[in-house]
Amino acid sequence: MSLVWLNGVVLPADQARIDPADRGFTLGEGLFETMRVQAGTVPHIDRHMARLAEGATLIGLPRPDDGVLRRGLDDLLRASGASGQEGAARLTVTHG
């Protein structure tokens, strides 16, 4: 089962709903980071967060809160049972 962390809640991907008026949805206004998951953690997470923050500044998005995003990623990895697993995680931030 695929899980997502959406607005502070971990839920099955098939239950996730994005507001159709979200500017990321309607205009493609947003950013994403695809990150490797290794042994249940994301290597180089500081680099990913810095790149995301820099991208947000470049396109005029409010800078994402690193702490919130990191807690969300941790919640998602824990809920998915990714401990000891390898894979990928995608972090998407939109203006909506």
Coordinates of N, CA, C and O in Angstrom, one line a residue:
M1 N 0.8 -1.2 0.0 CA 0.0 0.0 0.0 C 0.9 1.2 0.0 O 1.8 1.3 0.8
S2 N 0.6 2.2 -0.9 CA 1.3 3.5 -0.9 C 0.7 4.4 0.1 O -0.6 4.5 0.2
L3 N 1.5 5.1 0.8 CA 1.1 6.1 1.8 C 1.5 7.5 1.4 O 2.6 7.6 0.7
V4 N 0.8 8.5 1.8 CA 1.2 9.9 1.6 C 1.1 10.6 3.0 O 0.3 10.2 3.8
W5 N 1.9 11.7 3.1 CA 1.7 12.6 4.2 C 1.2 13.9 3.6 O 1.8 14.5 2.8
L6 N -0.1 14.2 3.9 CA -0.7 15.4 3.3 C -1.2 16.3 4.4 O -2.1 15.9 5.2
N7 N -0.7 17.5 4.4 CA -1.2 18.5 5.4 C -1.1 17.9 6.8 O -2.0 18.2 7.6
G8 N -0.1 17.2 7.2 CA 0.1 16.8 8.5 C -0.5 15.4 8.9 O -0.4 15.0 10.0
V9 N -1.0 14.7 7.9 CA -1.7 13.5 8.2 C -1.2 12.4 7.2 O -1.1 12.6 6.0
V10 N -0.8 11.2 7.8 CA -0.4 10.1 6.9 C -1.7 9.3 6.6 O -2.4 9.0 7.5
L11 N -1.9 9.0 5.3 CA -3.0 8.3 4.9 C -2.8 7.5 3.6 O -1.8 7.8 2.9
P12 N -3.6 6.5 3.3 CA -3.4 5.7 2.1 C -3.5 6.7 0.9 O -4.3 7.6 0.9
A13 N -2.7 6.4 -0.1 CA -2.6 7.3 -1.3 C -4.0 7.4 -2.0 O -4.3 8.5 -2.4
D14 N -4.8 6.4 -2.0 CA -6.1 6.4 -2.6 C -7.1 7.3 -1.9 O -8.2 7.5 -2.4
Q15 N -6.8 7.7 -0.7 CA -7.6 8.6 0.1 C -7.2 10.0 0.1 O -7.9 10.9 0.6
A16 N -6.0 10.3 -0.5 CA -5.5 11.6 -0.5 C -6.2 12.5 -1.5 O -6.5 12.0 -2.6
R17 N -6.6 13.7 -1.2 CA -7.3 14.6 -2.1 C -6.6 15.9 -2.1 O -6.4 16.5 -1.0
I18 N -6.4 16.5 -3.2 CA -5.8 17.8 -3.4 C -6.9 18.7 -3.9 O -7.6 18.4 -4.8
D19 N -7.0 19.9 -3.3 CA -8.0 20.8 -3.7 C -7.8 21.2 -5.2 O -6.7 21.6 -5.6
P20 N -8.8 21.0 -6.0 CA -8.6 21.3 -7.4 C -8.2 22.8 -7.7 O -7.7 23.1 -8.8
A21 N -8.4 23.7 -6.7 CA -8.0 25.1 -6.9 C -6.6 25.3 -6.5 O -6.0 26.4 -6.6
D22 N -5.9 24.3 -6.0 CA -4.5 24.4 -5.5 C -3.6 24.9 -6.7 O -3.7 24.3 -7.8
R23 N -2.8 25.9 -6.5 CA -2.0 26.5 -7.6 C -1.0 25.5 -8.2 O -0.6 25.6 -9.3
G24 N -0.6 24.6 -7.3 CA 0.3 23.6 -7.8 C -0.4 22.6 -8.7 O 0.2 22.1 -9.7
F25 N -1.6 22.4 -8.5 CA -2.4 21.5 -9.4 C -2.9 22.2 -10.7 O -2.7 21.7 -11.7
T26 N -3.3 23.5 -10.5 CA -3.8 24.2 -11.7 C -2.8 24.8 -12.6 O -2.9 24.9 -13.8
L27 N -1.7 25.3 -11.9 CA -0.6 26.0 -12.7 C 0.7 25.4 -12.7 O 1.7 25.9 -13.2
G28 N 0.8 24.3 -12.0 CA 2.1 23.6 -11.8 C 3.1 24.4 -11.0 O 4.3 24.3 -11.1
E29 N 2.5 25.2 -10.1 CA 3.3 26.1 -9.2 C 3.8 25.4 -8.0 O 3.0 25.3 -7.0
G30 N 4.9 24.8 -8.0 CA 5.4 24.1 -6.8 C 6.8 23.5 -7.1 O 7.4 23.8 -8.1
L31 N 7.3 22.7 -6.1 CA 8.6 22.1 -6.2 C 8.5 20.7 -5.7 O 7.6 20.3 -5.0
F32 N 9.4 19.9 -6.1 CA 9.5 18.5 -5.6 C 10.9 18.1 -5.5 O 11.8 18.6 -6.1
E33 N 11.2 17.2 -4.5 CA 12.5 16.6 -4.3 C 12.2 15.1 -4.2 O 11.3 14.6 -3.5
T34 N 12.9 14.3 -5.0 CA 12.8 12.9 -4.9 C 14.1 12.4 -4.2 O 15.2 12.8 -4.6
M35 N 13.9 11.7 -3.1 CA 14.9 11.3 -2.2 C 15.1 9.8 -2.1 O 14.1 9.1 -2.0
R36 N 16.3 9.3 -2.0 CA 16.5 7.9 -1.8 C 16.3 7.6 -0.3 O 16.6 8.4 0.6
V37 N 15.6 6.5 -0.1 CA 15.4 6.0 1.2 C 16.3 4.8 1.4 O 16.3 3.9 0.6
Q38 N 17.2 4.8 2.4 CA 18.1 3.8 2.6 C 18.1 3.4 4.1 O 18.3 4.2 5.0
A39 N 17.8 2.1 4.4 CA 17.7 1.6 5.7 C 16.7 2.5 6.5 O 16.9 2.7 7.7
G40 N 15.6 2.9 5.9 CA 14.5 3.6 6.6 C 14.8 5.1 6.8 O 14.1 5.7 7.5
T41 N 15.9 5.6 6.3 CA 16.2 7.0 6.4 C 16.6 7.6 5.1 O 16.8 6.9 4.1
V42 N 16.6 8.9 5.0 CA 17.0 9.6 3.8 C 18.4 10.2 3.9 O 18.6 11.1 4.7
P43 N 19.3 9.6 3.2 CA 20.7 10.1 3.2 C 20.7 11.6 2.7 O 19.9 11.9 1.8
H44 N 21.6 12.4 3.2 CA 21.8 13.8 2.7 C 20.5 14.6 2.8 O 20.3 15.5 2.0
I45 N 19.7 14.4 3.9 CA 18.5 15.1 4.0 C 18.7 16.6 4.1 O 17.9 17.4 3.6
D46 N 19.8 17.0 4.7 CA 20.1 18.5 4.8 C 20.3 19.1 3.4 O 19.8 20.2 3.2
R47 N 20.9 18.4 2.5 CA 21.1 18.9 1.1 C 19.7 19.0 0.4 O 19.4 20.0 -0.3
H48 N 18.8 18.0 0.7 CA 17.5 18.0 0.0 C 16.7 19.2 0.6 O 16.1 19.9 -0.2
M49 N 16.8 19.4 1.9 CA 16.0 20.6 2.5 C 16.6 21.9 2.0 O 15.8 22.8 1.7
A50 N 17.9 22.0 1.9 CA 18.5 23.3 1.4 C 18.1 23.5 0.0 O 17.8 24.7 -0.4
R51 N 18.1 22.5 -0.9 CA 17.7 22.7 -2.3 C 16.3 23.1 -2.4 O 15.9 24.0 -3.2
L52 N 15.4 22.5 -1.6 CA 14.0 22.8 -1.6 C 13.8 24.3 -1.2 O 13.0 25.0 -1.8
A53 N 14.5 24.7 -0.1 CA 14.3 26.1 0.3 C 14.8 27.1 -0.7 O 14.2 28.1 -1.0
E54 N 15.9 26.7 -1.4 CA 16.5 27.6 -2.4 C 15.5 27.7 -3.6 O 15.3 28.8 -4.1
G55 N 15.0 26.6 -4.0 CA 14.0 26.6 -5.1 C 12.8 27.4 -4.7 O 12.2 28.1 -5.6
A56 N 12.3 27.3 -3.5 CA 11.1 28.1 -3.1 C 11.4 29.6 -3.2 O 10.6 30.3 -3.7
T57 N 12.6 30.0 -2.7 CA 12.9 31.4 -2.8 C 13.0 31.8 -4.3 O 12.5 32.9 -4.6
L58 N 13.5 31.0 -5.2 CA 13.7 31.4 -6.6 C 12.3 31.6 -7.3 O 12.2 32.4 -8.1
I59 N 11.3 30.8 -6.9 CA 10.0 30.9 -7.6 C 9.0 31.7 -6.8 O 7.8 31.8 -7.1
G60 N 9.4 32.2 -5.6 CA 8.5 33.1 -4.8 C 7.5 32.3 -3.9 O 6.5 32.9 -3.5
L61 N 7.8 31.1 -3.6 CA 7.0 30.3 -2.7 C 7.5 30.6 -1.2 O 8.7 30.9 -1.0
P62 N 6.6 30.6 -0.3 CA 7.0 30.7 1.1 C 8.0 29.6 1.4 O 7.8 28.5 1.0
R63 N 9.0 29.9 2.1 CA 10.0 28.8 2.5 C 9.4 27.8 3.4 O 8.8 28.1 4.4
P64 N 9.4 26.5 2.9 CA 8.9 25.4 3.7 C 9.6 25.3 5.1 O 10.8 25.6 5.2
D65 N 8.8 24.9 6.1 CA 9.4 24.8 7.4 C 10.1 23.4 7.5 O 9.5 22.4 7.4
D66 N 11.4 23.4 7.6 CA 12.2 22.2 7.6 C 11.7 21.2 8.7 O 11.6 20.0 8.4
G67 N 11.5 21.7 9.9 CA 11.0 20.9 11.0 C 9.8 20.1 10.7 O 9.6 18.9 10.9
V68 N 8.8 20.8 10.1 CA 7.5 20.2 9.7 C 7.7 19.2 8.7 O 7.2 18.0 8.8
L69 N 8.5 19.5 7.6 CA 8.7 18.5 6.6 C 9.5 17.3 7.0 O 9.2 16.2 6.7
R70 N 10.5 17.5 7.9 CA 11.2 16.4 8.4 C 10.4 15.5 9.3 O 10.4 14.2 9.2
R71 N 9.5 16.1 10.1 CA 8.6 15.3 11.0 C 7.6 14.5 10.1 O 7.3 13.4 10.3
G72 N 7.1 15.2 9.0 CA 6.2 14.5 8.1 C 6.9 13.3 7.4 O 6.3 12.2 7.3
L73 N 8.1 13.5 7.0 CA 8.9 12.4 6.3 C 9.1 11.3 7.3 O 8.9 10.1 7.0
D74 N 9.5 11.6 8.5 CA 9.7 10.6 9.6 C 8.4 9.8 9.8 O 8.4 8.6 9.9
D75 N 7.3 10.6 10.0 CA 6.0 9.9 10.2 C 5.7 9.0 9.0 O 5.2 7.9 9.3
L76 N 5.9 9.4 7.8 CA 5.6 8.6 6.7 C 6.5 7.4 6.6 O 5.9 6.3 6.3
L77 N 7.7 7.5 6.8 CA 8.6 6.3 6.8 C 8.3 5.3 7.9 O 8.3 4.1 7.7
R78 N 7.9 5.8 9.1 CA 7.6 5.0 10.2 C 6.2 4.2 9.8 O 6.1 3.0 10.0
A79 N 5.3 5.0 9.3 CA 3.9 4.4 9.0 C 4.0 3.4 7.9 O 3.3 2.4 7.9
S80 N 5.0 3.6 7.0 CA 5.1 2.7 5.8 C 5.9 1.4 6.2 O 6.0 0.5 5.3
G81 N 6.5 1.4 7.4 CA 7.3 0.3 7.7 C 8.6 0.2 7.0 O 9.2 -0.8 6.7
A82 N 9.1 1.4 6.6 CA 10.3 1.5 5.8 C 11.6 1.2 6.6 O 12.7 1.2 6.0
S83 N 11.5 1.0 7.9 CA 12.7 0.7 8.7 C 13.5 -0.4 8.1 O 12.9 -1.5 7.9
G84 N 14.7 -0.2 7.7 CA 15.5 -1.2 7.1 C 15.3 -1.4 5.6 O 15.9 -2.3 5.0
Q85 N 14.4 -0.6 5.1 CA 14.1 -0.8 3.7 C 14.8 0.2 2.8 O 15.2 1.3 3.3
E86 N 14.8 0.0 1.5 CA 15.3 0.9 0.5 C 14.2 1.3 -0.4 O 13.3 0.5 -0.7
G87 N 14.3 2.5 -1.0 CA 13.2 2.9 -1.9 C 13.4 4.4 -2.2 O 14.5 4.9 -2.2
A88 N 12.3 5.0 -2.5 CA 12.3 6.5 -2.8 C 11.1 7.1 -2.1 O 10.1 6.5 -1.9
A89 N 11.3 8.4 -1.8 CA 10.3 9.3 -1.3 C 10.3 10.5 -2.1 O 11.3 11.1 -2.5
R90 N 9.1 11.0 -2.4 CA 9.0 12.3 -3.2 C 8.3 13.3 -2.3 O 7.2 13.0 -1.7
L91 N 8.9 14.4 -2.1 CA 8.4 15.5 -1.3 C 7.9 16.6 -2.3 O 8.7 17.1 -3.1
T92 N 6.6 16.9 -2.3 CA 6.1 18.0 -3.2 C 5.5 19.1 -2.3 O 4.8 18.9 -1.4
V93 N 5.9 20.3 -2.7 CA 5.4 21.5 -2.0 C 4.8 22.4 -3.0 O 5.4 22.7 -4.1
T94 N 3.5 22.8 -2.8 CA 2.8 23.7 -3.7 C 2.5 25.0 -3.1 O 2.5 25.1 -1.9
H95 N 2.1 26.0 -3.9 CA 1.7 27.3 -3.4 C 0.4 27.2 -2.7 O 0.0 28.1 -1.9
G96 N -0.4 26.2 -3.1 CA -1.8 26.1 -2.6 C -1.8 25.5 -1.2 O -2.7 25.5 -0.5

